[in-house]
Amino acid sequence: MAEQARLRVDGSQLRLSSSRSSGKPRFVEGSIVRIYMENFLTYDVCELRPGPNLNMIIGANGTGKSSIVCAICLGLAGKPSFLGRAEKVSLFVKQGCLKGLVEIELFKVPENIIITREIQVVTNTSTWHINKKLATLKTVEEQVAALNIQVDNLCQFLPQDKVGEFAKMSKIELLEATEKSIGPPEMYQFHCKLKNLKEKERELEIVCKGKVNSLEKMKQRAERYKQDVDRYHECKRHLDLIDMLERKRPWVEYETVRQQHESVKQRRDQAKEELKNLKEKQSPLAKKNQEYEEFSNSLNIKIRNTADEIKDVSQKCKTKQDALEVKDKQISDINQALRMKKDEEMDRKKKIQSAYKMIDEWNYELNTVTECENLQPQIDAVNNELKHVQEERANIDSDIGDVTTEKRNQERENERINDRIGQLNNIIKIKEEALQGRFQDTHSALLWLRKNKHKFKKEVCEPMMLTLRDRQKLRVNAVCAPDKSCAETLPSRPIEELHRYGFFSYLRELFDAPVPVMSYLCFQYHVHEVPVGTEKTRNMIERVIKETKLKQIYTAEEKYAIRISMYTKLTISVNTSLRPAQFLNYSVDTDERRQLEKQQQNIKQVLQSLDKQLITLCERQKHLECRDNELRQQKKELLERGSRRKQLESKIAVKYDSIRQLEQNPINLEKESQQAKIKIRAINIQKAKLVTELKCHIKNYISLNIRKADLILQSTAVDAERNRLEAEYKAASIELRASEQRFLELDERKRILTENCKDLMKKARQMCNLSLDQPLPKEFQTAFQTLPNTLEEIDAFLNEERSRVSCFTGLSASVVEECSKQMEEIQKLTEDIEENKKELDNYKQSILKIKEKWLNPLKKMIESINEKFSAFFSSMESVGEVDLHVENEEEYDKYGIRIRVKFHNFTDLHELTPFHQSGGEKSVSTVLYLMALQELNRCPFRVVDEINQVRINSAENNYILYRHL
């Protein structure tokens, strides 16, 4: 390839620079021969053919250098995340196009490999081809890996947006990336194998340690098992004694119940004899009592018959009395009908008199009523005034509607303002909830303050500015505002003087607070003297500190505190990263809230004015309504005055007709009176006959009652004697029943004891495993003789032995078997431990062999990298070192490459970290490390992007590094 070539793409210029070569350029397997892009990022169509010695592409910003890097990554099966620019591959297609294409040709013997990737924007998918044949992503990845191309390794492929991540790589990550990039293939494999073996060794050591601990615990457990076996045998002896006591107890219980049975049988026979004697004494009393009962029944029958006759006579008397009352009622009805005729005649006469009187009054009024005059002018005047009143009412109704509509609009606006103020209050509530979650005591003090503000002489600002600790016992920080307000204190210098350093405001101007709070912040923290700067301030912070002499500085991300040492008089600055906001996430626009409250006050005044207008209009409407009613009444009276005479004449005629009807139907009171007397005389004759018959019935009723009283006296005497005999019979019956009950109870008890004896005998034989006819064996008789003979003694002995057995807890017949089984497990575990120790020794031997194969080549490789790296730094009169960092030689997963650099003579070597060095120093260190790898590189190509015109100054030379490919 020519030493320099110029390529024009889309109107931009790129310069391809290559190093001189004395011999014929030669590609290595996997080198990029050709790059073709279509609708990719900044290119419509572009084809690039890099030569074997190409080492740099130079061009202005936006000419498409990073596009070539992205094409290499994505064309070689790289993921968009490797580039750090976008998550979707479709975003790399030129804007406005539906698909893009990247084609990369790689050198390989005997035939080059052409990889083609076609990207679809709509579906965000890719189609792959190898040598123009359709292929899968996995096939492409295998082909790329076979050529030792690693686009995910920052030591081989460093895109524009990943340059910062190289410096963020840990020592361990840098070692692994370097091994993959320039080490022999087996180096990284040995490293991984060492880490795996070491992990297995640790696991095996843990297993061995656990088994040793388990063996020791098993030995201790076996010793306890031996003690448990001895205790088991002792427990067995006590259990045998309990068994014998339980066998004897049913026999003793049977003997006790048998003796009770004999006693109850004897008492039952005595009760049977007593019952027989009582039955013989009771028979004469029952016969005599029967005779008196029959005589009493005959008397009761006579009394009932007499009572029936009395009842019949009484009913006849009542019938006669009812007939007399009916006759009295008939006489009363006749007199009442006569009185009604008299009242009706008097009422007819009164109505006639009243009608004549009313006719005289109407005639008088008729004479006083004048002839109908012409009332039409008066009616027209009233109609005109009524029309005027109705028009004015309609106008007032319209005005009321307009005022009501305006009032409703103002109320809706007031509701909108209330909603907005509520939203602002909700933000304050969210802040209060955050305060409660973080500082419970402060929130409690805040609630107390709101209820007790009247107890303070001056204003108290929330959350707290006066102490409340004495009574409330709350852990609350509280401060007092200064007596003299400092809220309006001016800064010592105008902010315009600090604009050239990137400062745009003082801290006080960036927030609002009540006057006492602002006064305290200015007095205590001097917020009116603390400037706030931008990224420009941060970039020139050393100059700012030196020239401005400020004590405290804020930028968007950091806070700087500057002080002068009391001993060395040197300026010391401490920068601290600003933490995310905790209680100021939600801000309230106080100006908006003040404006809303002002609008709310204006609306309140407007509503008051509208209410007054409504009251005035309603009063006027009410007055017009009254006037309307008065005019309507006047009109009605005028209309009625024209028809009054005709009404009176009509009424008089009607009333004369009514009088004529009343005079046509008079009543003859004398005739009615004579007829009533005749009817009453006939009824009195019937009453006299009824009284005679009633007298005869009463005499018969009296004689029957005398006979009934006689019979009742006889019955009473007989009942007294019968009651005496019944009492004697009852007493004898009670005694008989008691005797009979006593006999039944004793008989039942005898039966129960008989059954108990049978059950206890059966139970006793079962306890001793005996048949019904089998006698008690000799061995049981001998054993029973040594044991107690009463239930109380046997139960006491049983309780004592059971208490002793209960002390032997956790023992069973399997304890002996468990003890022997434990000894077998101890033997087996001992053998396992010996096998694990042999296996652990084998692991250690394997680790030593692999470590020697891995560590020695690694050290030589790092020494070579360090030699090149140090030489590059020495050429810039700076110092750089690369070494193998080891904390513990046995922890292979913590091995790493440490890069240390020094760019100034007055500083020491410092490890390359994302935080210590400046951005330019990190970029230079990254490039020089990659250049050091270049001499040892076994990969077909290396890409470094965005080392963007970083100038490195030294005493004699100026180097400019450009964006590299």
PDB file of N, CA and C in Angstrom, residues 166-167 171 174 865-866 868-874 876-883 897-930 932 952:
ATOM      1  N   PHE A 166     -11.631   1.720  29.942  1.00  0.00           N
ATOM      2  CA  PHE A 166     -10.344   1.018  30.040  1.00  0.00           C
ATOM      3  C   PHE A 166      -9.672   1.369  31.364  1.00  0.00           C
ATOM      4  N   ALA A 167      -9.705   2.667  31.725  1.00  0.00           N
ATOM      5  CA  ALA A 167      -9.078   3.076  32.981  1.00  0.00           C
ATOM      6  C   ALA A 167      -9.854   2.559  34.178  1.00  0.00           C
ATOM      7  N   LYS A 171      -7.521  -4.428  38.164  1.00  0.00           N
ATOM      8  CA  LYS A 171      -6.255  -5.115  37.862  1.00  0.00           C
ATOM      9  C   LYS A 171      -6.520  -6.535  37.374  1.00  0.00           C
ATOM     10  N   LEU A 174      -7.851  -6.394  33.797  1.00  0.00           N
ATOM     11  CA  LEU A 174      -6.780  -6.031  32.872  1.00  0.00           C
ATOM     12  C   LEU A 174      -5.865  -7.218  32.588  1.00  0.00           C
ATOM     13  N   ILE A 865       6.183  -6.311  28.645  1.00  0.00           N
ATOM     14  CA  ILE A 865       5.267  -5.163  28.563  1.00  0.00           C
ATOM     15  C   ILE A 865       5.813  -3.993  29.355  1.00  0.00           C
ATOM     16  N   ASN A 866       6.347  -4.259  30.554  1.00  0.00           N
ATOM     17  CA  ASN A 866       6.893  -3.203  31.404  1.00  0.00           C
ATOM     18  C   ASN A 866       8.083  -2.525  30.736  1.00  0.00           C
ATOM     19  N   LYS A 868       8.673  -2.145  27.453  1.00  0.00           N
ATOM     20  CA  LYS A 868       8.193  -1.249  26.412  1.00  0.00           C
ATOM     21  C   LYS A 868       7.488  -0.041  27.015  1.00  0.00           C
ATOM     22  N   PHE A 869       6.636  -0.303  28.019  1.00  0.00           N
ATOM     23  CA  PHE A 869       5.844   0.771  28.648  1.00  0.00           C
ATOM     24  C   PHE A 869       6.755   1.804  29.303  1.00  0.00           C
ATOM     25  N   SER A 870       7.768   1.334  30.029  1.00  0.00           N
ATOM     26  CA  SER A 870       8.697   2.252  30.699  1.00  0.00           C
ATOM     27  C   SER A 870       9.487   3.052  29.685  1.00  0.00           C
ATOM     28  N   ALA A 871       9.862   2.399  28.554  1.00  0.00           N
ATOM     29  CA  ALA A 871      10.625   3.117  27.527  1.00  0.00           C
ATOM     30  C   ALA A 871       9.789   4.246  26.935  1.00  0.00           C
ATOM     31  N   PHE A 872       8.491   4.004  26.667  1.00  0.00           N
ATOM     32  CA  PHE A 872       7.652   5.057  26.121  1.00  0.00           C
ATOM     33  C   PHE A 872       7.540   6.231  27.086  1.00  0.00           C
ATOM     34  N   PHE A 873       7.395   5.966  28.383  1.00  0.00           N
ATOM     35  CA  PHE A 873       7.286   7.038  29.368  1.00  0.00           C
ATOM     36  C   PHE A 873       8.609   7.772  29.519  1.00  0.00           C
ATOM     37  N   SER A 874       9.716   7.023  29.436  1.00  0.00           N
ATOM     38  CA  SER A 874      11.026   7.678  29.559  1.00  0.00           C
ATOM     39  C   SER A 874      11.241   8.656  28.432  1.00  0.00           C
ATOM     40  N   MET A 876       9.189  10.570  27.221  1.00  0.00           N
ATOM     41  CA  MET A 876       8.448  11.800  27.552  1.00  0.00           C
ATOM     42  C   MET A 876       8.930  12.395  28.865  1.00  0.00           C
ATOM     43  N   GLU A 877      10.089  11.873  29.386  1.00  0.00           N
ATOM     44  CA  GLU A 877      10.631  12.301  30.669  1.00  0.00           C
ATOM     45  C   GLU A 877       9.597  12.118  31.780  1.00  0.00           C
ATOM     46  N   SER A 878       8.840  11.044  31.684  1.00  0.00           N
ATOM     47  CA  SER A 878       7.915  10.643  32.741  1.00  0.00           C
ATOM     48  C   SER A 878       8.229   9.213  33.136  1.00  0.00           C
ATOM     49  N   VAL A 879       7.546   8.702  34.130  1.00  0.00           N
ATOM     50  CA  VAL A 879       7.833   7.370  34.642  1.00  0.00           C
ATOM     51  C   VAL A 879       6.564   6.542  34.564  1.00  0.00           C
ATOM     52  N   GLY A 880       6.696   5.310  34.052  1.00  0.00           N
ATOM     53  CA  GLY A 880       5.585   4.383  34.012  1.00  0.00           C
ATOM     54  C   GLY A 880       6.056   2.965  34.234  1.00  0.00           C
ATOM     55  N   GLU A 881       5.325   2.204  35.011  1.00  0.00           N
ATOM     56  CA  GLU A 881       5.692   0.835  35.308  1.00  0.00           C
ATOM     57  C   GLU A 881       4.467  -0.066  35.188  1.00  0.00           C
ATOM     58  N   VAL A 882       4.719  -1.317  34.781  1.00  0.00           N
ATOM     59  CA  VAL A 882       3.690  -2.349  34.743  1.00  0.00           C
ATOM     60  C   VAL A 882       4.233  -3.553  35.487  1.00  0.00           C
ATOM     61  N   ASP A 883       3.485  -4.053  36.487  1.00  0.00           N
ATOM     62  CA  ASP A 883       3.955  -5.222  37.221  1.00  0.00           C
ATOM     63  C   ASP A 883       2.772  -6.134  37.530  1.00  0.00           C
ATOM     64  N   ILE A 897      -2.821  -7.078  36.824  1.00  0.00           N
ATOM     65  CA  ILE A 897      -1.762  -6.214  36.279  1.00  0.00           C
ATOM     66  C   ILE A 897      -1.980  -4.817  36.847  1.00  0.00           C
ATOM     67  N   ARG A 898      -0.907  -4.282  37.449  1.00  0.00           N
ATOM     68  CA  ARG A 898      -0.980  -2.951  38.045  1.00  0.00           C
ATOM     69  C   ARG A 898      -0.175  -1.993  37.186  1.00  0.00           C
ATOM     70  N   ILE A 899      -0.798  -0.885  36.797  1.00  0.00           N
ATOM     71  CA  ILE A 899      -0.127   0.166  36.028  1.00  0.00           C
ATOM     72  C   ILE A 899       0.083   1.351  36.962  1.00  0.00           C
ATOM     73  N   ARG A 900       1.332   1.781  37.094  1.00  0.00           N
ATOM     74  CA  ARG A 900       1.664   2.938  37.922  1.00  0.00           C
ATOM     75  C   ARG A 900       2.369   3.977  37.050  1.00  0.00           C
ATOM     76  N   VAL A 901       1.997   5.231  37.201  1.00  0.00           N
ATOM     77  CA  VAL A 901       2.534   6.310  36.355  1.00  0.00           C
ATOM     78  C   VAL A 901       2.878   7.513  37.217  1.00  0.00           C
ATOM     79  N   LYS A 902       3.805   8.336  36.656  1.00  0.00           N
ATOM     80  CA  LYS A 902       4.190   9.610  37.289  1.00  0.00           C
ATOM     81  C   LYS A 902       4.499  10.591  36.176  1.00  0.00           C
ATOM     82  N   PHE A 903       3.725  11.678  36.113  1.00  0.00           N
ATOM     83  CA  PHE A 903       3.886  12.661  35.046  1.00  0.00           C
ATOM     84  C   PHE A 903       4.627  13.909  35.511  1.00  0.00           C
ATOM     85  N   HIS A 904       4.851  14.069  36.805  1.00  0.00           N
ATOM     86  CA  HIS A 904       5.530  15.262  37.326  1.00  0.00           C
ATOM     87  C   HIS A 904       6.651  14.828  38.254  1.00  0.00           C
ATOM     88  N   ASN A 905       7.756  15.602  38.242  1.00  0.00           N
ATOM     89  CA  ASN A 905       8.917  15.236  39.061  1.00  0.00           C
ATOM     90  C   ASN A 905       8.632  15.358  40.553  1.00  0.00           C
ATOM     91  N   PHE A 906       7.678  16.229  40.901  1.00  0.00           N
ATOM     92  CA  PHE A 906       7.435  16.459  42.327  1.00  0.00           C
ATOM     93  C   PHE A 906       6.396  15.495  42.909  1.00  0.00           C
ATOM     94  N   THR A 907       5.962  14.519  42.135  1.00  0.00           N
ATOM     95  CA  THR A 907       4.991  13.544  42.641  1.00  0.00           C
ATOM     96  C   THR A 907       5.603  12.156  42.653  1.00  0.00           C
ATOM     97  N   ASP A 908       4.927  11.222  43.300  1.00  0.00           N
ATOM     98  CA  ASP A 908       5.356   9.834  43.354  1.00  0.00           C
ATOM     99  C   ASP A 908       4.571   9.023  42.339  1.00  0.00           C
ATOM    100  N   LEU A 909       5.041   7.782  42.172  1.00  0.00           N
ATOM    101  CA  LEU A 909       4.302   6.870  41.308  1.00  0.00           C
ATOM    102  C   LEU A 909       2.934   6.583  41.929  1.00  0.00           C
ATOM    103  N   HIS A 910       1.878   6.693  41.090  1.00  0.00           N
ATOM    104  CA  HIS A 910       0.522   6.399  41.549  1.00  0.00           C
ATOM    105  C   HIS A 910      -0.119   5.407  40.604  1.00  0.00           C
ATOM    106  N   GLU A 911      -0.901   4.508  41.189  1.00  0.00           N
ATOM    107  CA  GLU A 911      -1.589   3.522  40.375  1.00  0.00           C
ATOM    108  C   GLU A 911      -2.624   4.212  39.499  1.00  0.00           C
ATOM    109  N   LEU A 912      -2.774   3.739  38.259  1.00  0.00           N
ATOM    110  CA  LEU A 912      -3.734   4.306  37.310  1.00  0.00           C
ATOM    111  C   LEU A 912      -5.146   3.905  37.748  1.00  0.00           C
ATOM    112  N   THR A 913      -5.943   4.905  38.108  1.00  0.00           N
ATOM    113  CA  THR A 913      -7.320   4.682  38.569  1.00  0.00           C
ATOM    114  C   THR A 913      -8.248   5.652  37.857  1.00  0.00           C
ATOM    115  N   PRO A 914      -9.562   5.427  37.901  1.00  0.00           N
ATOM    116  CA  PRO A 914     -10.500   6.362  37.245  1.00  0.00           C
ATOM    117  C   PRO A 914     -10.579   7.716  37.920  1.00  0.00           C
ATOM    118  N   PHE A 915      -9.986   7.856  39.139  1.00  0.00           N
ATOM    119  CA  PHE A 915     -10.210   9.062  39.918  1.00  0.00           C
ATOM    120  C   PHE A 915      -8.952   9.896  40.160  1.00  0.00           C
ATOM    121  N   HIS A 916      -7.786   9.266  40.208  1.00  0.00           N
ATOM    122  CA  HIS A 916      -6.588  10.002  40.641  1.00  0.00           C
ATOM    123  C   HIS A 916      -6.026  10.859  39.527  1.00  0.00           C
ATOM    124  N   GLN A 917      -5.846  10.290  38.337  1.00  0.00           N
ATOM    125  CA  GLN A 917      -5.234  11.024  37.240  1.00  0.00           C
ATOM    126  C   GLN A 917      -6.285  11.866  36.504  1.00  0.00           C
ATOM    127  N   SER A 918      -5.778  12.852  35.758  1.00  0.00           N
ATOM    128  CA  SER A 918      -6.655  13.671  34.923  1.00  0.00           C
ATOM    129  C   SER A 918      -7.064  12.884  33.693  1.00  0.00           C
ATOM    130  N   GLY A 919      -8.040  13.440  32.908  1.00  0.00           N
ATOM    131  CA  GLY A 919      -8.504  12.740  31.719  1.00  0.00           C
ATOM    132  C   GLY A 919      -7.395  12.560  30.698  1.00  0.00           C
ATOM    133  N   GLY A 920      -6.546  13.576  30.494  1.00  0.00           N
ATOM    134  CA  GLY A 920      -5.451  13.457  29.543  1.00  0.00           C
ATOM    135  C   GLY A 920      -4.422  12.434  29.969  1.00  0.00           C
ATOM    136  N   GLU A 921      -4.111  12.394  31.272  1.00  0.00           N
ATOM    137  CA  GLU A 921      -3.127  11.426  31.773  1.00  0.00           C
ATOM    138  C   GLU A 921      -3.640   9.997  31.615  1.00  0.00           C
ATOM    139  N   LYS A 922      -4.944   9.795  31.864  1.00  0.00           N
ATOM    140  CA  LYS A 922      -5.495   8.460  31.682  1.00  0.00           C
ATOM    141  C   LYS A 922      -5.459   8.046  30.219  1.00  0.00           C
ATOM    142  N   SER A 923      -5.752   8.999  29.297  1.00  0.00           N
ATOM    143  CA  SER A 923      -5.743   8.664  27.868  1.00  0.00           C
ATOM    144  C   SER A 923      -4.350   8.308  27.390  1.00  0.00           C
ATOM    145  N   VAL A 924      -3.333   9.077  27.816  1.00  0.00           N
ATOM    146  CA  VAL A 924      -1.954   8.808  27.410  1.00  0.00           C
ATOM    147  C   VAL A 924      -1.496   7.456  27.945  1.00  0.00           C
ATOM    148  N   SER A 925      -1.832   7.178  29.216  1.00  0.00           N
ATOM    149  CA  SER A 925      -1.421   5.909  29.810  1.00  0.00           C
ATOM    150  C   SER A 925      -2.067   4.744  29.064  1.00  0.00           C
ATOM    151  N   THR A 926      -3.328   4.899  28.679  1.00  0.00           N
ATOM    152  CA  THR A 926      -4.024   3.837  27.940  1.00  0.00           C
ATOM    153  C   THR A 926      -3.349   3.565  26.608  1.00  0.00           C
ATOM    154  N   VAL A 927      -3.031   4.648  25.863  1.00  0.00           N
ATOM    155  CA  VAL A 927      -2.413   4.487  24.546  1.00  0.00           C
ATOM    156  C   VAL A 927      -1.041   3.829  24.656  1.00  0.00           C
ATOM    157  N   LEU A 928      -0.258   4.292  25.619  1.00  0.00           N
ATOM    158  CA  LEU A 928       1.097   3.740  25.746  1.00  0.00           C
ATOM    159  C   LEU A 928       1.056   2.281  26.174  1.00  0.00           C
ATOM    160  N   TYR A 929       0.064   1.893  26.991  1.00  0.00           N
ATOM    161  CA  TYR A 929      -0.035   0.483  27.349  1.00  0.00           C
ATOM    162  C   TYR A 929      -0.393  -0.355  26.121  1.00  0.00           C
ATOM    163  N   LEU A 930      -1.317   0.154  25.300  1.00  0.00           N
ATOM    164  CA  LEU A 930      -1.673  -0.585  24.092  1.00  0.00           C
ATOM    165  C   LEU A 930      -0.514  -0.638  23.102  1.00  0.00           C
ATOM    166  N   ALA A 932       2.573  -0.705  24.004  1.00  0.00           N
ATOM    167  CA  ALA A 932       3.496  -1.698  24.547  1.00  0.00           C
ATOM    168  C   ALA A 932       3.045  -3.104  24.201  1.00  0.00           C
ATOM    169  N   ILE A 952       0.772  15.998  25.190  1.00  0.00           N
ATOM    170  CA  ILE A 952       1.587  15.623  26.341  1.00  0.00           C
ATOM    171  C   ILE A 952       2.835  16.491  26.322  1.00  0.00           C
TER     172      ILE A 952
END
